Amino acid sequence: MRKLIADIDIVDQSTENEPGIIQNNDASRPVLIPKKMYIESYGCQMNFSDSEIVTSIMLKHGFSTTDTAEDADIIFINTCSIREKAEQTVRRRLAQFNSIKKKNPGVTIGVLGCMAERLKTKLLEEEKIVDLVAGPDAYRDIPNLLQEVEDGQKAVNTFLSREETYADISPVRLNSNGVSAFISIMRGCDNMCSFCVVPFTRGRERSRDPHSIIQEATDLFKKGFREVTLLGQNVDSYKWSAEESPDTKLPIKKHGTENFVTFAQLLEMVARIDPMLRVRFSTSHPKDITDEVLYTIKRNQNICNYIHLPVQSGSSRILKLMNRTYNREWYLAKISSIKEILGDECGISSDMITGFCSETEEEHQETLSLMNEVKFDFSYMFHYSERPGTLAAKKYQDDINPGTKKRRLQEIITKQQEHSLERNQGSINQLHQVLIEGYSKRSKDFLRGRNSANKVVIFPKGNHQKGSYANVLITGCSAATLLGSAI
Ligand code: SAH
Ligand code: SF4
Ligand code: F3S
């Protein structure tokens, strides 16, 4: 039974239904019940951020939300294609939704995001229960697509845009802790890393209007949020052309005849909203991160001392095959600049891929030796998964056997754990400013927050509150967490 959400008297039974509204024509008195949407997200933070945009669009069009799939009229799954495993997870989930659809054939199942974009109409052939497919730039069209489904058709929009940034849409924060939020500052990616599907699923890179970014961050701060993370696949190539924006208050950089706002300038503008608002960003690309960004971090106490700088491999030959456009030496020089300008306490994390096409044992050892030189605080580590349509799939053979890929992966994971522990031990007896995000998962007597370098810190609750800052003396650690007490 659907719950009655709205009880509205003024219904013209002769007109067509508004999108998102179910008319209860059986009742003695007409009522309007908003259709309920359930959304589940996979993949990177940008995808989670997109689900908040989709929710905003849906609410504007008269739909409501539910956090139970069984209770929904529309089930959306916002998908990721980055590795084969990510797609398998989505397919398994779709199979589970099948049982819901069997019980309630009226339910609409929509696939959004990167897998929708990659497979397009093929998805409808492969997954019979899917009614709607919408790529990352087609979310404004979802209400129309739902109408098509209502009219008995399957609906698809996987058009990729060169302009869409959803700048004017206020995301509806989902699963928010009320303290930290993500803000998309750009979409797409113009790099062509040979292993990566993102340029195909997210299209060309475009930057969002800085005014709308500042507005969103300011609103979040007013609502009590104390941390924003600026998101993009390659934030260092953020570039907003001043020609599109005659606002003289913007810090405009002149480059030849071109006027534009750079990432470093955007970062500073967000940092100036309020000293109590922490600013983070992700992801930086080693070929593009500038000293200007590093000095901007140094100048602004509220820009966090943490850089996610994915290296992918320690071997220059593999980096060339990956089309990362930097080599080992370039990467290590960037690390030296970071340590020189921001000091050794700056948190540095990475992404790494083992077993890329033709990677030799020596080249794998080069990744381990690079790790020894840098000592990352944290890394996301994967074994190579060939993605159809990418440069690597076309040009190189996926010739490292799965056992070797996994063994190499395990070796870098073990190395990373040693380094994470060592780096955390270096924090003992230091005083860290922690932004409190909530209770520790294990006990309500303890609070959980993060320091500037993005490390999780656990400490006894005392009188401290979520959303405030505490100065915590670090007294112990594991590889994953710092422990301490607030002073
Ligand atoms: N824009 C970011 C990365 C986004 S994807 C950057 O350039 O660093 C996140 C990570 O997934 C990548 O850094 C990479 O380590 C991993 N990844 C991407 N494609 C992959 C593939 N085909 N197989 C395994 N890992 C992959
Ligand atoms: Fe993929 Fe490379 Fe773009 Fe990152 S920079 S999203 S790895 S193509
Ligand atoms: Fe996955 Fe798409 Fe993000 S492929 S990692 S959800 S950009």
Short mmCIF file of C-alpha atoms and ligand atoms in Angstrom, two decimals, residues 44 81-83 189 191 193 195-198 232-234 283-286 308-312 324 351-353 380 382-387 390, ligand 1:
data_model
loop_
_atom_site.label_atom_id
_atom_site.label_comp_id
_atom_site.label_asym_id
_atom_site.label_seq_id
_atom_site.Cartn_x
_atom_site.Cartn_y
_atom_site.Cartn_z
CA CYS A 44 33.50 8.09 -7.26
CA SER A 81 32.32 1.75 -15.17
CA ILE A 82 35.84 2.33 -13.93
CA ARG A 83 36.68 -1.37 -13.48
CA CYS A 189 38.07 14.94 -18.51
CA ASN A 191 43.14 13.64 -20.50
CA CYS A 193 45.01 8.07 -19.77
CA PHE A 195 43.52 2.69 -19.12
CA CYS A 196 40.64 5.00 -18.29
CA VAL A 197 37.01 4.98 -19.35
CA VAL A 198 36.10 8.35 -17.78
CA GLY A 232 36.83 17.35 -10.41
CA GLN A 233 38.70 14.62 -12.29
CA ASN A 234 41.58 17.04 -12.70
CA THR A 283 41.78 15.07 -7.66
CA SER A 284 45.08 16.73 -8.57
CA HIS A 285 47.01 15.58 -11.62
CA PRO A 286 50.81 15.46 -11.29
CA HIS A 308 45.61 13.45 -3.46
CA LEU A 309 48.14 13.07 -6.26
CA PRO A 310 47.65 9.72 -8.04
CA VAL A 311 50.92 8.35 -9.42
CA GLN A 312 49.51 5.10 -10.96
CA ARG A 324 49.99 10.01 -18.01
CA ASP A 351 46.09 5.86 -6.65
CA MET A 352 48.08 2.95 -8.08
CA ILE A 353 47.44 0.29 -10.69
CA TYR A 380 43.77 3.54 -3.32
CA PHE A 382 43.84 -1.60 -7.89
CA HIS A 383 44.90 -4.24 -10.33
CA TYR A 384 44.47 -3.33 -13.96
CA SER A 385 41.07 -4.03 -15.45
CA GLU A 386 40.82 -3.62 -19.21
CA ARG A 387 37.96 -1.33 -20.24
CA THR A 390 39.98 2.71 -24.11
N1 SAH B 1 40.95 11.56 -12.33
C1 SAH B 1 41.65 10.79 -11.41
C2 SAH B 1 41.25 9.35 -11.37
C3 SAH B 1 39.85 8.93 -11.50
S1 SAH B 1 39.58 7.20 -11.56
C4 SAH B 1 43.14 10.83 -11.79
O1 SAH B 1 43.50 11.14 -12.88
O2 SAH B 1 43.92 10.48 -10.96
C5 SAH B 1 40.22 6.66 -10.00
C6 SAH B 1 41.32 5.68 -10.10
O3 SAH B 1 40.86 4.45 -10.61
C7 SAH B 1 42.47 6.04 -11.01
O4 SAH B 1 43.35 6.94 -10.45
C8 SAH B 1 43.12 4.71 -11.26
O5 SAH B 1 44.07 4.40 -10.28
C9 SAH B 1 41.95 3.74 -11.13
N2 SAH B 1 41.59 3.20 -12.45
C10 SAH B 1 41.11 3.87 -13.51
N3 SAH B 1 40.93 3.05 -14.56
C11 SAH B 1 41.32 1.81 -14.15
C12 SAH B 1 41.39 0.54 -14.78
N4 SAH B 1 41.04 0.37 -16.05
N5 SAH B 1 41.84 -0.52 -14.05
C13 SAH B 1 42.20 -0.35 -12.75
N6 SAH B 1 42.16 0.82 -12.11
C14 SAH B 1 41.72 1.91 -12.80
#
